PDB file of C-alpha atoms in Angstrom:
ATOM      1  CA  MET A 514      -0.002  -0.003   0.004  1.00 42.00           C
ATOM      2  CA  LYS A 515       1.334   3.417  -0.915  1.00 46.00           C
ATOM      3  CA  ILE A 516       1.864   6.054   1.774  1.00 48.00           C
ATOM      4  CA  SER A 517      -0.513   8.435   0.009  1.00 48.00           C
ATOM      5  CA  ARG A 518      -3.311   5.860   0.245  1.00 46.00           C
ATOM      6  CA  ILE A 519      -2.613   5.320   3.921  1.00 47.00           C
ATOM      7  CA  LEU A 520      -2.856   9.041   4.570  1.00 47.00           C
ATOM      8  CA  ILE A 521      -6.157   9.270   2.721  1.00 45.00           C
ATOM      9  CA  GLU A 522      -7.594   6.626   5.014  1.00 45.00           C
ATOM     10  CA  MET A 523      -6.445   8.334   8.209  1.00 51.00           C
ATOM     11  CA  SER A 524      -8.714  10.614  10.179  1.00 56.00           C
ATOM     12  CA  SER A 525      -7.948  14.318  10.167  1.00 55.00           C
ATOM     13  CA  THR A 526      -7.019  14.057  13.856  1.00 60.00           C
ATOM     14  CA  LEU A 527      -4.264  11.575  13.021  1.00 64.00           C
ATOM     15  CA  ILE A 528      -3.066  13.666  10.099  1.00 60.00           C
ATOM     16  CA  ARG A 529      -2.690  16.696  12.389  1.00 63.00           C
ATOM     17  CA  ALA A 530      -0.713  14.538  14.811  1.00 72.00           C
ATOM     18  CA  ILE A 531       1.777  13.414  12.166  1.00 73.00           C
ATOM     19  CA  SER A 532       2.485  16.860  10.755  1.00 71.00           C
ATOM     20  CA  PRO A 533       5.492  17.499  13.042  1.00 76.00           C
ATOM     21  CA  ILE A 534       7.206  14.394  11.678  1.00 78.00           C
ATOM     22  CA  SER A 535       5.985  14.517   8.084  1.00 77.00           C
ATOM     23  CA  ILE A 536       7.223  18.023   7.282  1.00 76.00           C
ATOM     24  CA  PRO A 537      10.909  17.409   8.118  1.00 82.00           C
ATOM     25  CA  VAL A 538      11.013  14.278   5.939  1.00 83.00           C
ATOM     26  CA  GLY A 539       9.168  15.917   3.045  1.00 81.00           C
ATOM     27  CA  LEU A 540       5.961  13.888   3.261  1.00 76.00           C
ATOM     28  CA  PRO A 541       3.161  16.098   1.947  1.00 75.00           C
ATOM     29  CA  TYR A 542      -0.238  16.136   3.594  1.00 72.00           C
ATOM     30  CA  VAL A 543      -3.297  18.349   3.731  1.00 74.00           C
ATOM     31  CA  GLU A 544      -5.523  19.157   6.643  1.00 79.00           C
ATOM     32  CA  GLU A 545      -9.198  18.720   5.929  1.00 83.00           C
ATOM     33  CA  ALA A 546     -12.163  20.329   7.628  1.00 90.00           C
ATOM     34  CA  PHE A 547     -15.812  19.472   7.252  1.00 91.00           C
ATOM     35  CA  ILE A 548     -18.560  21.855   6.189  1.00 91.00           C
ATOM     36  CA  ALA A 549     -21.520  19.819   7.396  1.00 92.00           C
ATOM     37  CA  ARG A 550     -20.098  18.149  10.526  1.00 93.00           C
ATOM     38  CA  THR A 551     -20.018  19.505  14.046  1.00 95.00           C
ATOM     39  CA  TYR A 552     -16.887  19.842  16.133  1.00 96.00           C
ATOM     40  CA  GLN A 553     -16.156  19.336  19.810  1.00 94.00           C
ATOM     41  CA  PHE A 554     -14.370  21.883  22.031  1.00 94.00           C
ATOM     42  CA  ASP A 555     -11.031  20.125  21.425  1.00 91.00           C
ATOM     43  CA  GLY A 556     -11.264  20.298  17.631  1.00 90.00           C
ATOM     44  CA  THR A 557     -12.345  16.707  17.091  1.00 89.00           C
ATOM     45  CA  LEU A 558     -15.373  15.818  15.039  1.00 91.00           C
ATOM     46  CA  THR A 559     -18.556  14.917  16.873  1.00 92.00           C
ATOM     47  CA  SER A 560     -19.111  11.172  16.667  1.00 91.00           C
ATOM     48  CA  ARG A 561     -21.516  10.098  13.972  1.00 88.00           C
ATOM     49  CA  ARG A 562     -23.289   8.154  16.707  1.00 91.00           C
ATOM     50  CA  SER A 563     -24.532  11.491  18.002  1.00 94.00           C
ATOM     51  CA  ASP A 564     -27.710  12.999  16.553  1.00 94.00           C
ATOM     52  CA  GLN A 565     -25.821  16.333  16.576  1.00 95.00           C
ATOM     53  CA  ALA A 566     -22.975  15.101  14.355  1.00 93.00           C
ATOM     54  CA  LEU A 567     -24.352  16.476  11.084  1.00 90.00           C
ATOM     55  CA  ILE A 568     -25.241  20.026  10.128  1.00 91.00           C
ATOM     56  CA  THR A 569     -28.356  19.786   7.988  1.00 85.00           C
ATOM     57  CA  ASP A 570     -29.256  23.474   7.813  1.00 89.00           C
ATOM     58  CA  PRO A 571     -27.678  24.915   4.638  1.00 87.00           C
ATOM     59  CA  GLU A 572     -27.235  28.403   6.168  1.00 90.00           C
ATOM     60  CA  ARG A 573     -25.427  27.021   9.229  1.00 93.00           C
ATOM     61  CA  ALA A 574     -23.197  24.812   7.084  1.00 91.00           C
ATOM     62  CA  THR A 575     -22.400  27.750   4.803  1.00 90.00           C
ATOM     63  CA  GLN A 576     -21.498  29.890   7.790  1.00 93.00           C
ATOM     64  CA  GLN A 577     -19.232  27.160   9.173  1.00 94.00           C
ATOM     65  CA  ALA A 578     -17.459  26.875   5.821  1.00 90.00           C
ATOM     66  CA  LEU A 579     -16.951  30.640   5.654  1.00 89.00           C
ATOM     67  CA  ASP A 580     -15.687  30.717   9.250  1.00 93.00           C
ATOM     68  CA  LEU A 581     -13.193  27.978   8.372  1.00 91.00           C
ATOM     69  CA  VAL A 582     -11.956  29.753   5.253  1.00 86.00           C
ATOM     70  CA  LEU A 583     -12.001  33.354   6.411  1.00 87.00           C
ATOM     71  CA  LYS A 584     -11.352  33.056  10.153  1.00 92.00           C
ATOM     72  CA  GLY A 585      -9.721  29.654  10.631  1.00 93.00           C
ATOM     73  CA  LYS A 586     -12.174  28.605  13.305  1.00 96.00           C
ATOM     74  CA  VAL A 587     -15.529  26.972  13.979  1.00 96.00           C
ATOM     75  CA  GLN A 588     -18.077  27.156  16.753  1.00 97.00           C
ATOM     76  CA  ALA A 589     -18.042  23.925  18.751  1.00 97.00           C
ATOM     77  CA  LEU A 590     -21.185  22.271  20.031  1.00 95.00           C
ATOM     78  CA  ASN A 591     -20.602  23.754  23.478  1.00 96.00           C
ATOM     79  CA  GLY A 592     -20.510  27.268  21.962  1.00 96.00           C
ATOM     80  CA  SER A 593     -16.745  27.806  22.244  1.00 97.00           C
ATOM     81  CA  GLU A 594     -14.638  28.837  19.260  1.00 97.00           C
ATOM     82  CA  VAL A 595     -12.074  26.300  18.075  1.00 95.00           C
ATOM     83  CA  LYS A 596      -9.159  27.048  15.743  1.00 95.00           C
ATOM     84  CA  ILE A 597      -9.137  24.664  12.788  1.00 91.00           C
ATOM     85  CA  HIS A 598      -6.571  24.876   9.990  1.00 86.00           C
ATOM     86  CA  ALA A 599      -7.995  23.697   6.689  1.00 85.00           C
ATOM     87  CA  ASP A 600      -6.166  23.225   3.425  1.00 83.00           C
ATOM     88  CA  THR A 601      -9.276  21.632   1.969  1.00 83.00           C
ATOM     89  CA  LEU A 602     -12.966  21.498   2.844  1.00 85.00           C
ATOM     90  CA  CYS A 603     -15.088  18.372   2.628  1.00 86.00           C
ATOM     91  CA  VAL A 604     -18.770  18.091   1.980  1.00 84.00           C
ATOM     92  CA  HIS A 605     -19.975  14.541   1.464  1.00 80.00           C
ATOM     93  CA  GLY A 606     -21.673  13.771  -1.817  1.00 77.00           C
ATOM     94  CA  ASP A 607     -24.461  11.889  -0.058  1.00 76.00           C
ATOM     95  CA  ASN A 608     -25.516  15.158   1.577  1.00 78.00           C
ATOM     96  CA  PRO A 609     -28.633  16.191  -0.347  1.00 81.00           C
ATOM     97  CA  ASN A 610     -27.518  19.837  -0.071  1.00 81.00           C
ATOM     98  CA  ALA A 611     -23.904  19.287  -1.210  1.00 82.00           C
ATOM     99  CA  VAL A 612     -24.061  21.251  -4.457  1.00 83.00           C
ATOM    100  CA  VAL A 613     -26.118  24.039  -2.884  1.00 84.00           C
ATOM    101  CA  LEU A 614     -23.655  24.322   0.010  1.00 83.00           C
ATOM    102  CA  LEU A 615     -20.631  24.600  -2.227  1.00 80.00           C
ATOM    103  CA  ALA A 616     -22.291  27.150  -4.489  1.00 82.00           C
ATOM    104  CA  ARG A 617     -23.262  29.250  -1.478  1.00 84.00           C
ATOM    105  CA  VAL A 618     -19.741  29.153  -0.058  1.00 79.00           C
ATOM    106  CA  ARG A 619     -18.269  30.130  -3.409  1.00 77.00           C
ATOM    107  CA  ASN A 620     -20.759  32.953  -3.921  1.00 80.00           C
ATOM    108  CA  LYS A 621     -20.685  34.368  -0.383  1.00 79.00           C
ATOM    109  CA  GLY A 622     -17.010  33.924   0.395  1.00 71.00           C
ATOM    110  CA  GLY A 623     -15.365  35.887  -2.377  1.00 68.00           C
ATOM    111  CA  LYS A 624     -11.925  35.093  -3.774  1.00 64.00           C
ATOM    112  CA  ARG A 625     -10.531  33.447  -0.630  1.00 62.00           C
ATOM    113  CA  ALA A 626     -13.428  31.017  -0.424  1.00 61.00           C
ATOM    114  CA  SER A 627     -13.505  30.286  -4.129  1.00 58.00           C
ATOM    115  CA  LYS A 628     -10.054  28.676  -3.995  1.00 60.00           C
ATOM    116  CA  PHE A 629     -11.630  25.943  -1.842  1.00 57.00           C
ATOM    117  CA  CYS A 630     -14.510  25.327  -4.275  1.00 54.00           C
ATOM    118  CA  HIS A 631     -13.208  23.277  -7.161  1.00 51.00           C
ATOM    119  CA  TRP A 632     -15.811  21.206  -8.935  1.00 47.00           C
ATOM    120  CA  THR A 633     -14.510  17.681  -9.454  1.00 45.00           C
TER     121      THR A 633
END
């Protein structure tokens, strides 16, 4: 198995943990944040077992995406602000609002947000 495939399968928490060792040896990685998932106070994703794990309101998800891109932070479930570095944003294709969310982020976020919105 190639290293790049292993990294794809790791959670974003693990990827953040390996950054101090990957950079010195030249192993590239990207940090991913999620538009339609909630975060805990420590920056981890809320477990999918929780009924609060997903953000289903398009306006709230759009705001979270813009906060990630423009401010580098999200509001955690407990109301605190959490710094999250994101090189890329994820919205799952099985989200019925996926295309709407991405279009809203691109339209509302200006040039800085549009760099995150590549249609593939």
